[in-house]
GROMACS .gro file of C-alpha atoms in nm:
model
  184
    1MET     CA    1   9.678   9.543  11.992
    2ALA     CA    2  10.018   9.736  11.907
    3ASN     CA    3  10.011   9.672  11.519
    4GLN     CA    4   9.615   9.719  11.485
    5ILE     CA    5   9.507   9.719  11.132
    6ASN     CA    6   9.261  10.028  11.105
    7GLN     CA    7   9.203  10.014  10.746
    8VAL     CA    8   8.855   9.891  10.582
    9ILE     CA    9   9.000   9.806  10.230
   10LEU     CA   10   9.322   9.582  10.220
   11PRO     CA   11   9.412   9.582   9.857
   12ALA     CA   12   9.555   9.250   9.745
   13ALA     CA   13   9.800   9.246   9.445
   14ARG     CA   14   9.807   8.945   9.234
   15THR     CA   15  10.044   9.052   8.999
   16LEU     CA   16  10.361   9.296   8.992
   17LYS     CA   17  10.180   9.556   8.791
   18GLU     CA   18   9.908   9.574   9.045
   19PHE     CA   19  10.165   9.583   9.341
   20ASP     CA   20  10.323   9.862   9.154
   21GLU     CA   21   9.993  10.047   9.106
   22LEU     CA   22   9.947  10.020   9.505
   23MET     CA   23  10.275  10.205   9.558
   24GLU     CA   24  10.112  10.525   9.434
   25SER     CA   25   9.787  10.477   9.605
   26SER     CA   26   9.673  10.624   9.953
   27TYR     CA   27   9.670  10.297  10.126
   28GLU     CA   28   9.903  10.232  10.408
   29ARG     CA   29   9.849   9.854  10.407
   30ILE     CA   30   9.879   9.626  10.115
   31ILE     CA   31   9.872   9.285  10.025
   32LEU     CA   32  10.115   9.091   9.818
   33LEU     CA   33   9.943   8.765   9.682
   34ASN     CA   34  10.174   8.616   9.429
   35ALA     CA   35  10.538   8.624   9.378
   36HIS     CA   36  10.842   8.439   9.356
   37VAL     CA   37  11.074   8.368   9.656
   38ALA     CA   38  11.347   8.573   9.476
   39GLN     CA   39  11.120   8.887   9.455
   40VAL     CA   40  11.010   8.911   9.817
   41LYS     CA   41  11.309   9.114   9.954
   42PRO     CA   42  11.325   9.360   9.652
   43LEU     CA   43  10.946   9.407   9.683
   44GLY     CA   44  10.960   9.443  10.070
   45LYS     CA   45  11.221   9.706  10.032
   46ARG     CA   46  11.023   9.877   9.760
   47ALA     CA   47  10.717   9.883   9.990
   48ARG     CA   48  10.898  10.023  10.263
   49ALA     CA   49  11.054  10.297  10.058
   50PHE     CA   50  10.703  10.390   9.968
   51GLY     CA   51  10.584  10.403  10.340
   52LYS     CA   52  10.369  10.083  10.284
   53LYS     CA   53  10.308   9.821  10.521
   54LEU     CA   54  10.323   9.488  10.354
   55LEU     CA   55  10.140   9.181  10.426
   56ILE     CA   56  10.263   8.875  10.244
   57HIS     CA   57  10.025   8.588  10.176
   58ALA     CA   58  10.314   8.346  10.240
   59ASP     CA   59  10.119   8.029  10.111
   60LEU     CA   60  10.127   8.194   9.779
   61ILE     CA   61  10.492   8.247   9.747
   62ASP     CA   62  10.653   8.042   9.455
   63GLY     CA   63  10.937   7.832   9.572
   64LEU     CA   64  10.873   7.892   9.960
   65LYS     CA   65  10.728   7.645  10.205
   66SER     CA   66  10.524   7.785  10.472
   67ASP     CA   67  10.685   7.673  10.745
   68GLU     CA   68  10.888   7.831  11.063
   69TYR     CA   69  11.189   7.856  10.819
   70ALA     CA   70  10.981   8.036  10.559
   71MET     CA   71  10.874   8.279  10.846
   72GLU     CA   72  11.214   8.359  10.947
   73PHE     CA   73  11.332   8.403  10.573
   74LEU     CA   74  11.037   8.639  10.528
   75ALA     CA   75  11.102   8.830  10.847
   76GLN     CA   76  11.468   8.881  10.768
   77GLU     CA   77  11.465   8.937  10.394
   78ALA     CA   78  11.124   9.082  10.314
   79GLN     CA   79  11.045   9.257  10.656
   80PRO     CA   80  10.692   9.265  10.584
   81GLU     CA   81  10.443   9.391  10.870
   82GLY     CA   82  10.258   9.053  10.904
   83ILE     CA   83  10.183   8.740  10.692
   84ILE     CA   84   9.855   8.548  10.595
   85THR     CA   85   9.861   8.178  10.608
   86THR     CA   86   9.647   7.898  10.641
   87ARG     CA   87   9.914   7.686  10.823
   88ASN     CA   88   9.913   7.674  11.207
   89SER     CA   89  10.268   7.627  11.231
   90ALA     CA   90  10.343   7.919  11.029
   91VAL     CA   91  10.099   8.128  11.234
   92LEU     CA   92  10.284   8.037  11.540
   93ALA     CA   93  10.640   8.115  11.378
   94ALA     CA   94  10.520   8.451  11.261
   95LYS     CA   95  10.425   8.540  11.609
   96LYS     CA   96  10.749   8.458  11.738
   97LYS     CA   97  10.894   8.674  11.474
   98GLY     CA   98  10.700   8.966  11.584
   99LEU     CA   99  10.478   8.972  11.266
  100ILE     CA  100  10.131   9.026  11.257
  101SER     CA  101   9.985   8.670  11.200
  102ILE     CA  102   9.664   8.637  10.991
  103GLN     CA  103   9.538   8.294  10.981
  104ARG     CA  104   9.333   8.213  10.662
  105LEU     CA  105   9.020   7.994  10.698
  106PHE     CA  106   8.781   7.855  10.433
  107LEU     CA  107   8.446   7.799  10.545
  108ILE     CA  108   8.301   7.524  10.312
  109ASP     CA  109   8.075   7.381  10.586
  110THR     CA  110   8.012   7.304  10.964
  111MET     CA  111   8.277   7.050  10.996
  112ALA     CA  112   8.533   7.343  10.849
  113LEU     CA  113   8.389   7.589  11.093
  114ASP     CA  114   8.429   7.357  11.409
  115SER     CA  115   8.773   7.259  11.300
  116SER     CA  116   8.890   7.615  11.226
  117LEU     CA  117   8.760   7.724  11.576
  118THR     CA  118   8.952   7.446  11.730
  119GLN     CA  119   9.271   7.560  11.539
  120LEU     CA  120   9.221   7.922  11.646
  121GLU     CA  121   9.210   7.829  12.014
  122ARG     CA  122   9.574   7.661  11.950
  123THR     CA  123   9.729   7.938  11.749
  124LYS     CA  124   9.570   8.239  11.878
  125PRO     CA  125   9.642   8.472  11.533
  126ASP     CA  126   9.627   8.844  11.554
  127TYR     CA  127   9.368   8.822  11.284
  128VAL     CA  128   9.145   8.571  11.133
  129GLU     CA  129   9.059   8.615  10.741
  130VAL     CA  130   8.746   8.434  10.654
  131LEU     CA  131   8.650   8.301  10.302
  132PRO     CA  132   8.427   8.339  10.168
  133GLY     CA  133   8.369   8.700  10.327
  134ILE     CA  134   8.032   8.747  10.207
  135ILE     CA  135   7.858   8.537  10.469
  136PRO     CA  136   7.774   8.784  10.746
  137HIS     CA  137   7.640   8.553  10.999
  138LEU     CA  138   7.974   8.345  11.001
  139ILE     CA  139   8.163   8.671  11.042
  140GLU     CA  140   7.979   8.773  11.346
  141GLU     CA  141   7.997   8.403  11.483
  142ILE     CA  142   8.365   8.390  11.452
  143THR     CA  143   8.408   8.717  11.608
  144VAL     CA  144   8.178   8.629  11.907
  145ARG     CA  145   8.314   8.290  11.968
  146THR     CA  146   8.670   8.372  11.915
  147LYS     CA  147   8.716   8.743  12.021
  148ILE     CA  148   8.993   8.775  11.725
  149PRO     CA  149   8.943   9.030  11.493
  150VAL     CA  150   8.804   8.920  11.178
  151ILE     CA  151   8.919   9.011  10.819
  152ALA     CA  152   8.682   8.895  10.533
  153GLY     CA  153   8.791   8.786  10.191
  154GLY     CA  154   8.688   8.598   9.889
  155PHE     CA  155   8.390   8.688   9.675
  156ILE     CA  156   8.389   9.068   9.774
  157ARG     CA  157   8.267   9.207   9.468
  158THR     CA  158   8.079   9.507   9.553
  159MET     CA  159   8.087   9.817   9.825
  160GLU     CA  160   7.772   9.644   9.941
  161ASP     CA  161   7.951   9.325  10.022
  162VAL     CA  162   8.230   9.537  10.171
  163ASP     CA  163   7.965   9.714  10.400
  164ARG     CA  164   7.780   9.402  10.479
  165ALA     CA  165   8.109   9.233  10.605
  166ILE     CA  166   8.188   9.551  10.835
  167LEU     CA  167   7.832   9.559  10.957
  168ALA     CA  168   7.869   9.177  11.058
  169GLY     CA  169   8.173   9.250  11.261
  170ALA     CA  170   8.475   9.250  11.016
  171THR     CA  171   8.748   9.519  11.076
  172SER     CA  172   8.883   9.504  10.722
  173VAL     CA  173   8.814   9.319  10.395
  174THR     CA  174   9.068   9.200  10.162
  175THR     CA  175   9.018   9.225   9.771
  176SER     CA  176   9.201   9.196   9.469
  177ARG     CA  177   8.913   9.374   9.282
  178LYS     CA  178   9.087   9.712   9.158
  179GLU     CA  179   8.752   9.890   9.143
  180LEU     CA  180   8.685   9.856   9.482
  181TRP     CA  181   9.068  10.001   9.580
  182THR     CA  182   8.957  10.338   9.491
  183LYS     CA  183   8.725  10.329   9.789
  184LEU     CA  184   8.900  10.457  10.097
   0.00000   0.00000   0.00000
């Protein structure tokens, strides 16, 4: 994979203050969770100026619908390295635009798991973000069944949670917990 993510902790900024803090961090890749559509271009430019590779959670951008047009807008205006989304059409559109595609899955029960596996067969994202990321056997199952790299997210609260997810086969862990951002 050309744009392989080789970073255990993927810090996720919820606020502009956290985003600014990450500009001064040693992390190469960072995640923008929340922003307004008018902010994505200047934030993308700022991230690039600091040598950061930005992953944008497209579903959480206020004023932006996560569809093919939104992926075109993000690719042109914010110029992120990749996007995170729950939407199949957005994953497919992001791939067409050359962005890293991370499909976010919420695993709440067996039906959700089965439905998610079917979606992944159609979209073939570059990565899968599994939520909650504190269920090692599901991380392992998805990794084995799909052969798609898994990123664990949601309820990652301690370094033990990070370690368990990585041992189960996750390539990375997303977290908005600032106390875990200090761990490289």
